[in-house]
PDB file of N, CA and C in Angstrom:
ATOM      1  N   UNK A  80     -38.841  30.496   3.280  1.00  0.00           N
ATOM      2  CA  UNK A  80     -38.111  30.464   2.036  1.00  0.00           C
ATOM      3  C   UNK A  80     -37.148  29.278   2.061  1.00  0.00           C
ATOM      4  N   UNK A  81     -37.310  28.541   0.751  1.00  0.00           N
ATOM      5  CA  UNK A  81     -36.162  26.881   1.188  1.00  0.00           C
ATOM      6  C   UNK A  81     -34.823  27.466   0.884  1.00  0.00           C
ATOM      7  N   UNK A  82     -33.980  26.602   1.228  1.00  0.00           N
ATOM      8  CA  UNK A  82     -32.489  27.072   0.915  1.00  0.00           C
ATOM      9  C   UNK A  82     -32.010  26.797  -0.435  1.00  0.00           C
ATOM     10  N   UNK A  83     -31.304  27.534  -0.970  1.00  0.00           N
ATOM     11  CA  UNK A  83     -30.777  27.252  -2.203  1.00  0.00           C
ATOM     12  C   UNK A  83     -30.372  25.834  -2.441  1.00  0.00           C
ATOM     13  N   UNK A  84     -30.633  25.518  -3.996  1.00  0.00           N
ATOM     14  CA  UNK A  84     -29.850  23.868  -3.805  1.00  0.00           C
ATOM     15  C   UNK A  84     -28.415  24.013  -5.075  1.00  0.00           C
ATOM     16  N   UNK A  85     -27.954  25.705  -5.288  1.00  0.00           N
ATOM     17  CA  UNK A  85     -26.611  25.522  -6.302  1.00  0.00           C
ATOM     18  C   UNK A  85     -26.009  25.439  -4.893  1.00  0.00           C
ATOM     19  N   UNK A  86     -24.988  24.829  -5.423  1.00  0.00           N
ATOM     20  CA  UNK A  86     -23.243  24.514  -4.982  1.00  0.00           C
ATOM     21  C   UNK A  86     -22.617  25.613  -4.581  1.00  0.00           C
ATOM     22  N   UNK A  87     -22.239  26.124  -3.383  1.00  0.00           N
ATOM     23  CA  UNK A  87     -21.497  27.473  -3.434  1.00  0.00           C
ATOM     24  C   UNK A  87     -20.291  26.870  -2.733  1.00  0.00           C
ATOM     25  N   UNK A  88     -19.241  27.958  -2.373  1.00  0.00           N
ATOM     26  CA  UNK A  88     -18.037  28.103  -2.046  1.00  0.00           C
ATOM     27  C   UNK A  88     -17.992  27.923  -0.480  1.00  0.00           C
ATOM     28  N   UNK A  89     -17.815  26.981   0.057  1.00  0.00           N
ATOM     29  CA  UNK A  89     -17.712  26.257   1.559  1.00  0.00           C
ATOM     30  C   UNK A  89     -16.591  25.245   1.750  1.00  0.00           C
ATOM     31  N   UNK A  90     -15.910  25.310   3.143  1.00  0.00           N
ATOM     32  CA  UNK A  90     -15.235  24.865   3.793  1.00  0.00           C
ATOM     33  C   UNK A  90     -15.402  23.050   3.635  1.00  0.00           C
ATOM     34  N   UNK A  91     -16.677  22.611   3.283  1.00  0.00           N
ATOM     35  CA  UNK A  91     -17.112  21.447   3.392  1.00  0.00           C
ATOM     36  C   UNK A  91     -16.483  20.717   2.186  1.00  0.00           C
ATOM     37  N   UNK A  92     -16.147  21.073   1.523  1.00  0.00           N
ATOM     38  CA  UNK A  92     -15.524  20.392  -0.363  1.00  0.00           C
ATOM     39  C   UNK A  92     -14.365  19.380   0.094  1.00  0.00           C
ATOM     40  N   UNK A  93     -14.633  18.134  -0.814  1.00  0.00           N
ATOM     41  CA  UNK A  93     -13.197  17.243  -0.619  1.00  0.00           C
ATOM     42  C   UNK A  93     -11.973  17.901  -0.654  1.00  0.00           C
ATOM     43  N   UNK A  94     -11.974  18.947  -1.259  1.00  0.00           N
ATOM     44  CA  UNK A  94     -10.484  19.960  -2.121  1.00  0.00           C
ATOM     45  C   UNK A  94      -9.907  20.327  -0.798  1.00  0.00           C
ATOM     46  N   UNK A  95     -10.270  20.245   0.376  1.00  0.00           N
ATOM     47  CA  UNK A  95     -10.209  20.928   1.925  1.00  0.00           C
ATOM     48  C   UNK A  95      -8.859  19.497   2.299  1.00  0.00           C
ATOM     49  N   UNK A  96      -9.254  18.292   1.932  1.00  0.00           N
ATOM     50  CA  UNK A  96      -8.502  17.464   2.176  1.00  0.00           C
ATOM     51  C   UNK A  96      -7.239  16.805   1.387  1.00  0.00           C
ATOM     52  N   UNK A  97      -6.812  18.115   0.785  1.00  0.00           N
ATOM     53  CA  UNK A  97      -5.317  17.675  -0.566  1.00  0.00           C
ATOM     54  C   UNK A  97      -4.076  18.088   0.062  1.00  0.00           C
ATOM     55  N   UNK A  98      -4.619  18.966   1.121  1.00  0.00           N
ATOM     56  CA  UNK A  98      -3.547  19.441   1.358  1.00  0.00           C
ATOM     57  C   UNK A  98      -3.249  18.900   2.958  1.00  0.00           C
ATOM     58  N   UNK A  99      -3.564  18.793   3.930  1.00  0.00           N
ATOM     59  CA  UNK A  99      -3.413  17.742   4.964  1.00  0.00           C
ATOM     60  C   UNK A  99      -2.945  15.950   4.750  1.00  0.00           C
ATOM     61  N   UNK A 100      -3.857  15.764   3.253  1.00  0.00           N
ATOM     62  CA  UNK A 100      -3.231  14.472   3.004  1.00  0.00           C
ATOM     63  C   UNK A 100      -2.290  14.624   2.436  1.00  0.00           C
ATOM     64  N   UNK A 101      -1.840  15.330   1.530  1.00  0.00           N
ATOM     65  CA  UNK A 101      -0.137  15.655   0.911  1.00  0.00           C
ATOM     66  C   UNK A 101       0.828  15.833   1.747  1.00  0.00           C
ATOM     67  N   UNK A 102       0.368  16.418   3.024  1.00  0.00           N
ATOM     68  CA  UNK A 102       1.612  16.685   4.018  1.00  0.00           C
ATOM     69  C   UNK A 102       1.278  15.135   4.857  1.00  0.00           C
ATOM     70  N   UNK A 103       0.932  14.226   4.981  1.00  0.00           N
ATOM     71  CA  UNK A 103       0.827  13.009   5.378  1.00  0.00           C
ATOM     72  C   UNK A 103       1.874  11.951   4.805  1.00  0.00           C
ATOM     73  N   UNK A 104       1.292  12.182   3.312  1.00  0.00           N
ATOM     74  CA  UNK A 104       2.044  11.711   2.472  1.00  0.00           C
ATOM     75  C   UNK A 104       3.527  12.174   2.427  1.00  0.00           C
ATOM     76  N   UNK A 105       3.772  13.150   2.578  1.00  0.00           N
ATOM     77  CA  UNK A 105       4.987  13.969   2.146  1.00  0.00           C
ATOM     78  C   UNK A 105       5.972  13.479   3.612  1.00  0.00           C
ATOM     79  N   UNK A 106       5.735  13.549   4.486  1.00  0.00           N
ATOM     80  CA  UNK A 106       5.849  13.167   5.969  1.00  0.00           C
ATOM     81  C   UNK A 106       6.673  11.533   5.515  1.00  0.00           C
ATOM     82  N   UNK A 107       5.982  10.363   5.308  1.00  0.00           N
ATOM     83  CA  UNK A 107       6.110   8.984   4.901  1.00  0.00           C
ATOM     84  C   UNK A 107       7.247   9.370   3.994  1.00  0.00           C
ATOM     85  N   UNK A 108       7.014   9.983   2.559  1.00  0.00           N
ATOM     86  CA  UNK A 108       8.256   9.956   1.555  1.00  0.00           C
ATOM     87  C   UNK A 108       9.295  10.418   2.237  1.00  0.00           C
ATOM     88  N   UNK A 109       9.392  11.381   3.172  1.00  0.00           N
ATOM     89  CA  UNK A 109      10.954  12.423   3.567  1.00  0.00           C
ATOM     90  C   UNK A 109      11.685  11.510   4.520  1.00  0.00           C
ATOM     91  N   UNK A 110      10.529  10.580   5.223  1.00  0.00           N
ATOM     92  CA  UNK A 110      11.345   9.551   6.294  1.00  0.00           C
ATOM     93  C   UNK A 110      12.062   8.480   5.325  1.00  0.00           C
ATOM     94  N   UNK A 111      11.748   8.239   4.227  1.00  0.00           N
ATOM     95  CA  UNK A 111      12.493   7.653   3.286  1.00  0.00           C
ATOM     96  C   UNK A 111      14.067   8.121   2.642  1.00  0.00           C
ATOM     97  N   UNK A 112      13.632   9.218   2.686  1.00  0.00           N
ATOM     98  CA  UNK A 112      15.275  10.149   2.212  1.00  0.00           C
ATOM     99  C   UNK A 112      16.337  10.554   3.330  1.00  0.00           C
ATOM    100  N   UNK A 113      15.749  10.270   4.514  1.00  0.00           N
ATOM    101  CA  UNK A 113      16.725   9.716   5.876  1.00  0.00           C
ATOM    102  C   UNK A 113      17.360   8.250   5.595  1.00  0.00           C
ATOM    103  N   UNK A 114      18.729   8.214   5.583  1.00  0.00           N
ATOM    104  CA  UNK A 114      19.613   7.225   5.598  1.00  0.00           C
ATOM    105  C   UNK A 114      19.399   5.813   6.795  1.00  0.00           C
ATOM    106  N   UNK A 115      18.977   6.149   7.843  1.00  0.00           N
ATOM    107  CA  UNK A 115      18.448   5.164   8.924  1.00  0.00           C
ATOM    108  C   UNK A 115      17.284   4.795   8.515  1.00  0.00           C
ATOM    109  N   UNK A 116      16.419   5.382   8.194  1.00  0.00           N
ATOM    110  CA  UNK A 116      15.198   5.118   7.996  1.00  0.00           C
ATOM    111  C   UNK A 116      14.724   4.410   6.420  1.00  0.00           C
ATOM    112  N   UNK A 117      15.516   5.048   5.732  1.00  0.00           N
ATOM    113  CA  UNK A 117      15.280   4.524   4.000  1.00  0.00           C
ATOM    114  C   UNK A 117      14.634   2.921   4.180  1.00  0.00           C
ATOM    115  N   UNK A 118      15.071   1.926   4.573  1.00  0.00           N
ATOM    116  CA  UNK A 118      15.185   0.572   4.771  1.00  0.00           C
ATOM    117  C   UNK A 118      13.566   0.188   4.920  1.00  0.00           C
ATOM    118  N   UNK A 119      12.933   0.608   6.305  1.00  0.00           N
ATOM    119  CA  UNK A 119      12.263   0.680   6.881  1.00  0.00           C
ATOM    120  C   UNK A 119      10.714   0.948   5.853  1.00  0.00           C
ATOM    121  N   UNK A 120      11.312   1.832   5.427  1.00  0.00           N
ATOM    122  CA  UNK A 120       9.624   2.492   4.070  1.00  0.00           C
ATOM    123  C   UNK A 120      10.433   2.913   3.188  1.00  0.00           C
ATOM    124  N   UNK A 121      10.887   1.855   2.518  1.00  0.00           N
ATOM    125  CA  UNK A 121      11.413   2.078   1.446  1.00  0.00           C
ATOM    126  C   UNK A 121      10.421   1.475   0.100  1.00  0.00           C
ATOM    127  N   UNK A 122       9.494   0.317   0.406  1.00  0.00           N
ATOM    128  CA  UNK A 122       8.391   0.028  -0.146  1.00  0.00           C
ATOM    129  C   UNK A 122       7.350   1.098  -0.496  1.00  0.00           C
ATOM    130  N   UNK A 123       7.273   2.325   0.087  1.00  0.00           N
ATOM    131  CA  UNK A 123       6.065   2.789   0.522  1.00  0.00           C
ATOM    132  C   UNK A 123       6.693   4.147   0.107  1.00  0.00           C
ATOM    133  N   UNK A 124       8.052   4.453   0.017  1.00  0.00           N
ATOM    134  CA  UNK A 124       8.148   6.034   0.088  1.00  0.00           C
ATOM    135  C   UNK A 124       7.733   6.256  -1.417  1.00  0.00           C
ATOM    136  N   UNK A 125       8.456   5.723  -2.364  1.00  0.00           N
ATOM    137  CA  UNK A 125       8.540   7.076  -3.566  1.00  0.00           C
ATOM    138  C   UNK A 125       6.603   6.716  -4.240  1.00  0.00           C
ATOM    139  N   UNK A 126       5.965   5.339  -3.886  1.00  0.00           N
ATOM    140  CA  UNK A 126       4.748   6.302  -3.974  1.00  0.00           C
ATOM    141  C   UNK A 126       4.010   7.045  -2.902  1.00  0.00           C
ATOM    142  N   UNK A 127       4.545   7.050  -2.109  1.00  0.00           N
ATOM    143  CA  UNK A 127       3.654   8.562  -1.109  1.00  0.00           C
ATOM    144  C   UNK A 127       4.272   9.709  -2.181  1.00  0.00           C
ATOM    145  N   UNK A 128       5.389   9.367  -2.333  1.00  0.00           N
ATOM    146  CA  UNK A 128       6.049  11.018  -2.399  1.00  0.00           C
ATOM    147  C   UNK A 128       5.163  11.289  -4.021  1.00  0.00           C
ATOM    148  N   UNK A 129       5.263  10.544  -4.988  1.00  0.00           N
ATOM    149  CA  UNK A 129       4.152  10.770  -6.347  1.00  0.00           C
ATOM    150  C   UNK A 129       3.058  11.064  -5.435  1.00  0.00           C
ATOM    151  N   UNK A 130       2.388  10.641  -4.566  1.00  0.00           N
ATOM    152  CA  UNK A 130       1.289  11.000  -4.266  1.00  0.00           C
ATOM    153  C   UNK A 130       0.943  12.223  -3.530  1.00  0.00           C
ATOM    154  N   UNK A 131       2.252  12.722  -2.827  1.00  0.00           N
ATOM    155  CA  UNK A 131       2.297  13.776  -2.179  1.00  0.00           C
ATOM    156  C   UNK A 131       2.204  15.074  -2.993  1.00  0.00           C
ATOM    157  N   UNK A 132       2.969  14.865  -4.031  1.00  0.00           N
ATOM    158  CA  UNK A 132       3.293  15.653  -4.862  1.00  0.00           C
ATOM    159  C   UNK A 132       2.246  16.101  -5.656  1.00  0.00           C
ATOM    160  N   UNK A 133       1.566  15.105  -6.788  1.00  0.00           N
ATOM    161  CA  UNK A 133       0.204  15.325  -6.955  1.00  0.00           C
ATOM    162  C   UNK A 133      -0.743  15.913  -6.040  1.00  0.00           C
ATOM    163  N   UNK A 134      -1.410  15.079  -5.108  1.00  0.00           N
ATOM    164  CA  UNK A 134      -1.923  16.106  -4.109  1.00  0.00           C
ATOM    165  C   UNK A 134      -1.983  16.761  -3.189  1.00  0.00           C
ATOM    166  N   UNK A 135      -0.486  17.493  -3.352  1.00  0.00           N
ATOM    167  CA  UNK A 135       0.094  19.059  -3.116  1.00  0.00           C
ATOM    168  C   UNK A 135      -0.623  19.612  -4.051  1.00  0.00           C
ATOM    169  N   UNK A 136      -0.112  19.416  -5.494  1.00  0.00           N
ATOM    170  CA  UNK A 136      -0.707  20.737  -6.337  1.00  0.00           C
ATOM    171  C   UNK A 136      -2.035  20.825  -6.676  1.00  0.00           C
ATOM    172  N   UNK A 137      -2.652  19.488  -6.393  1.00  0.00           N
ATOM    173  CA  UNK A 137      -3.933  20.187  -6.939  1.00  0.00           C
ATOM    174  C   UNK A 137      -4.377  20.469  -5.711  1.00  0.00           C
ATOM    175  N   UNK A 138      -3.816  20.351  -4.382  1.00  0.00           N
ATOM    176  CA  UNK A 138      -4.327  21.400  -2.847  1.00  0.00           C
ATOM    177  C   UNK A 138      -3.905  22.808  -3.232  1.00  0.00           C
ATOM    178  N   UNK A 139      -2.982  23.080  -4.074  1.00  0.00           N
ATOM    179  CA  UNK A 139      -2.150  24.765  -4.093  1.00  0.00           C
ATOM    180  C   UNK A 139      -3.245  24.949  -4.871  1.00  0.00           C
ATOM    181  N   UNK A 140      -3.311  24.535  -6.025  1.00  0.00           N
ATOM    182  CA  UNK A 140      -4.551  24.968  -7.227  1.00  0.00           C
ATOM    183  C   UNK A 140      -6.316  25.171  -6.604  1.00  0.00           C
ATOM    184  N   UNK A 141      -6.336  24.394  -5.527  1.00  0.00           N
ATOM    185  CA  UNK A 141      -7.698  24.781  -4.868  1.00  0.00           C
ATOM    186  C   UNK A 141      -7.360  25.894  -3.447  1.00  0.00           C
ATOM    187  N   UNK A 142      -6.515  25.699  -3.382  1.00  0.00           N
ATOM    188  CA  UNK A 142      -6.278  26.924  -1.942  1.00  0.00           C
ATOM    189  C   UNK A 142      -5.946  28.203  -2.916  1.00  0.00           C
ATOM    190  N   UNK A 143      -5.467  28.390  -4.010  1.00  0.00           N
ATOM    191  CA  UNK A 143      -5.750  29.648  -5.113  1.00  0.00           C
ATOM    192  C   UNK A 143      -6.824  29.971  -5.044  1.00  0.00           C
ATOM    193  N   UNK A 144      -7.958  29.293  -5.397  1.00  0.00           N
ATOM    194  CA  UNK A 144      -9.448  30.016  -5.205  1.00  0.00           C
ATOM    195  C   UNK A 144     -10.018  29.778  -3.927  1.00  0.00           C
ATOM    196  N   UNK A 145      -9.353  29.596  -2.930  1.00  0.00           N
ATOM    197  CA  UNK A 145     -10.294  29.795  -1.508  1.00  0.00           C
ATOM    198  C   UNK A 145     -10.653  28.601  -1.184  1.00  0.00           C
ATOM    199  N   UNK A 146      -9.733  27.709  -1.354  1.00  0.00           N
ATOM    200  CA  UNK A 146     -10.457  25.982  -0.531  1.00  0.00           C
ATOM    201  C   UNK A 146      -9.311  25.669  -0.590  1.00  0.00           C
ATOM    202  N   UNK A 147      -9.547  25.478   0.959  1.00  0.00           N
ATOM    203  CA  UNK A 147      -8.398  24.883   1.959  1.00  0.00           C
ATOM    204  C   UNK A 147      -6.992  25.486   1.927  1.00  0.00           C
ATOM    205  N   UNK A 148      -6.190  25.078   2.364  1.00  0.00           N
ATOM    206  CA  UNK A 148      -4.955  25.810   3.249  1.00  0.00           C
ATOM    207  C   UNK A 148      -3.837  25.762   2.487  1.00  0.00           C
ATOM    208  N   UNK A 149      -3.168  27.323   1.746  1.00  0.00           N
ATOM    209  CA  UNK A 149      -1.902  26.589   1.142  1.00  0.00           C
ATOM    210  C   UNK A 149      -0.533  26.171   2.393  1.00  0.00           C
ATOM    211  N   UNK A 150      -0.515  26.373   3.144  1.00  0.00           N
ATOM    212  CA  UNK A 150       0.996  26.245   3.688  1.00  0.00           C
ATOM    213  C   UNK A 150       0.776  24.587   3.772  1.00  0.00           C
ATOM    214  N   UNK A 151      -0.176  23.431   3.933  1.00  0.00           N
ATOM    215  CA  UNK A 151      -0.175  22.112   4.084  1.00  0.00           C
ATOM    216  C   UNK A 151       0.048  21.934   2.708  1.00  0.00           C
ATOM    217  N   UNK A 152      -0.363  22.601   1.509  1.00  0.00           N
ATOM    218  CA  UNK A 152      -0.052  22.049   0.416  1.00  0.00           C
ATOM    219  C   UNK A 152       1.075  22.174  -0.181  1.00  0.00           C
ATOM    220  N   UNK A 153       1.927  23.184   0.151  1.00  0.00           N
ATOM    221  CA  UNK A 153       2.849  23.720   0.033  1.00  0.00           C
ATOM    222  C   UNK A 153       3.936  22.696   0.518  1.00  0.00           C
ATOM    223  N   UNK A 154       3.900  22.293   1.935  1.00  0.00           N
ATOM    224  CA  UNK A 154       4.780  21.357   2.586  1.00  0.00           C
ATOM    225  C   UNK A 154       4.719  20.260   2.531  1.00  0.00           C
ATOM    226  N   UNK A 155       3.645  19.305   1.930  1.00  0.00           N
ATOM    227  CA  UNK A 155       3.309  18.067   1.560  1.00  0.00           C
ATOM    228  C   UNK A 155       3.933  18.221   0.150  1.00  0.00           C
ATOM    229  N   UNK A 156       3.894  18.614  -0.427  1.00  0.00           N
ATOM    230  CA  UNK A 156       4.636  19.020  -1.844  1.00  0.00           C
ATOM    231  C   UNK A 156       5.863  19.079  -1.707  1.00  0.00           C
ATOM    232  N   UNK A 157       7.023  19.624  -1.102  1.00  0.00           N
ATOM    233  CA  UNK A 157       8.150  19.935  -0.666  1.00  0.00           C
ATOM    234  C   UNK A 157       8.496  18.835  -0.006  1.00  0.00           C
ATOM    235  N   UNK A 158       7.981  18.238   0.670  1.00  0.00           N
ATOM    236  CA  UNK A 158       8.328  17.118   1.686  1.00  0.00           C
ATOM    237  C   UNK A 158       7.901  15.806   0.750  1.00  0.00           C
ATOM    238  N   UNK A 159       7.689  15.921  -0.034  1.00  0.00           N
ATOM    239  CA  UNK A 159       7.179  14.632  -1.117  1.00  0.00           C
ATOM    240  C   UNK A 159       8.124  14.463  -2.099  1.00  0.00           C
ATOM    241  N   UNK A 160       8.294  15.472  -3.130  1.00  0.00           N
ATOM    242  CA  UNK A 160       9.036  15.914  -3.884  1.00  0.00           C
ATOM    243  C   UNK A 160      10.814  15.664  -3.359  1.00  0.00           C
ATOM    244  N   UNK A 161      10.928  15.946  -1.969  1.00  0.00           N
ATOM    245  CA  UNK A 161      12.437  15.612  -1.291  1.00  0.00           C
ATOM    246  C   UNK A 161      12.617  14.545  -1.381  1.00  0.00           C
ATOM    247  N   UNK A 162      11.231  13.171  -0.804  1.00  0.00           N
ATOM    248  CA  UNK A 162      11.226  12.018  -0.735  1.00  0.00           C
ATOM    249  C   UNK A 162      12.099  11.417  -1.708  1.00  0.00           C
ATOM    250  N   UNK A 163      10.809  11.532  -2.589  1.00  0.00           N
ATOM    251  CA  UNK A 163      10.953  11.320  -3.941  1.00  0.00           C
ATOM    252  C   UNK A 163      12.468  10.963  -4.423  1.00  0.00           C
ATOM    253  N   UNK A 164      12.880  12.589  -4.664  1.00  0.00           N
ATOM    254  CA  UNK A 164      14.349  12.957  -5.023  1.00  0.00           C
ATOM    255  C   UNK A 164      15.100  11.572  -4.535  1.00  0.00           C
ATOM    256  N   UNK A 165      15.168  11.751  -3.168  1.00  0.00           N
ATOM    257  CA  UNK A 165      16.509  11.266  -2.320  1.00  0.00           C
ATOM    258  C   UNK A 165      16.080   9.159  -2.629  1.00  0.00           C
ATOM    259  N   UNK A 166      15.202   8.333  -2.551  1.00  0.00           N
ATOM    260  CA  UNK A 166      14.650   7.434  -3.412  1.00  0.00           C
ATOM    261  C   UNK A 166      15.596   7.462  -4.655  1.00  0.00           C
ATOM    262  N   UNK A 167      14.751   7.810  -5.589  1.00  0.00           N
ATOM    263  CA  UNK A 167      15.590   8.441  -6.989  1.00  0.00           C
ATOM    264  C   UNK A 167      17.282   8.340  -6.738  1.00  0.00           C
ATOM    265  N   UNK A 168      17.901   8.585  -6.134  1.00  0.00           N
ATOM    266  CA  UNK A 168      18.739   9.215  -6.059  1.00  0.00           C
ATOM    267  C   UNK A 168      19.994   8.039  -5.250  1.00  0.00           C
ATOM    268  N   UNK A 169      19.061   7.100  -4.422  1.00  0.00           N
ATOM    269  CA  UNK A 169      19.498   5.531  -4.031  1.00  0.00           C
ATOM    270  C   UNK A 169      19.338   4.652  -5.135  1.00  0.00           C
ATOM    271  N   UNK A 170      18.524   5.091  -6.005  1.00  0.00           N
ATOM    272  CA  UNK A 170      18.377   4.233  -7.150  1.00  0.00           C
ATOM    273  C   UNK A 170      19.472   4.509  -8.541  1.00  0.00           C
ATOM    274  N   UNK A 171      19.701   5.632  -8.538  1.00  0.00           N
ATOM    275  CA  UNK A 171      20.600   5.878  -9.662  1.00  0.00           C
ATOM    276  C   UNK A 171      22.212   5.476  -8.889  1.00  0.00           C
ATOM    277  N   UNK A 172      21.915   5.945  -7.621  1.00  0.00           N
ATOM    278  CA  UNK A 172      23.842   5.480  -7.156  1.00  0.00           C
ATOM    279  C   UNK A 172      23.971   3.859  -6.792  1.00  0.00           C
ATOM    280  N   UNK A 173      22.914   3.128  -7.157  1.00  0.00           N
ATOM    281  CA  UNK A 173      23.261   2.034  -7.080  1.00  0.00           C
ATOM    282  C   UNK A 173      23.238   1.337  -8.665  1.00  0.00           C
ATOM    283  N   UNK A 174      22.681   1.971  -9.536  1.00  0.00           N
ATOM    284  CA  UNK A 174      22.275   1.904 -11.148  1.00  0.00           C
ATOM    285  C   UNK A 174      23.511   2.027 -11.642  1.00  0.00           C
TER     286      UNK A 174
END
């Protein structure tokens, strides 16, 4: 009997990788919202942290139906989103 050829629900889906790369990303933006470090990846943080942030949620929105892991999407999101903020936040106290 051949194997089915629909699409089912497996570990193998890109959606597996939103949430490991968001906490990557999120990682890069938060070393930005450190005062020693800001300087350093300050080029590079607040888009990781947009990028973290984005794919955080659409990792939370696929770890809702069973693909891939929420606690990486969860913390790439949180840790992006901080980036972000603290960026933002060198930019308005110098604005």
């Amino acid at each position: 009997m051949p194997a089915p050829t629909t699409p089912g629900r497996t570990d193998d889906s890109p959606a597996v990788a939103l949430g490991p790369t968001a906490l990557v990303l999120g990682l890069i933006a938060a070393t930005g919202a450190w005062p020693t470090l800001m300087l350093a990846v300050l080029p590079w943080s607040p888009l990781a942290g947009a990028f973290a942030v984005t794919f955080g949620l659409m990792g939370i929105h696929y770890a809702r139906q069973g693909i891939g892991r929420m606690w990486s999407a969860v913390t790439g999101t949180v840790l992006g989103a901080t980036g972000l903020a603290g960026v933002l936040a060198l930019f308005a106290a110098l604005g």
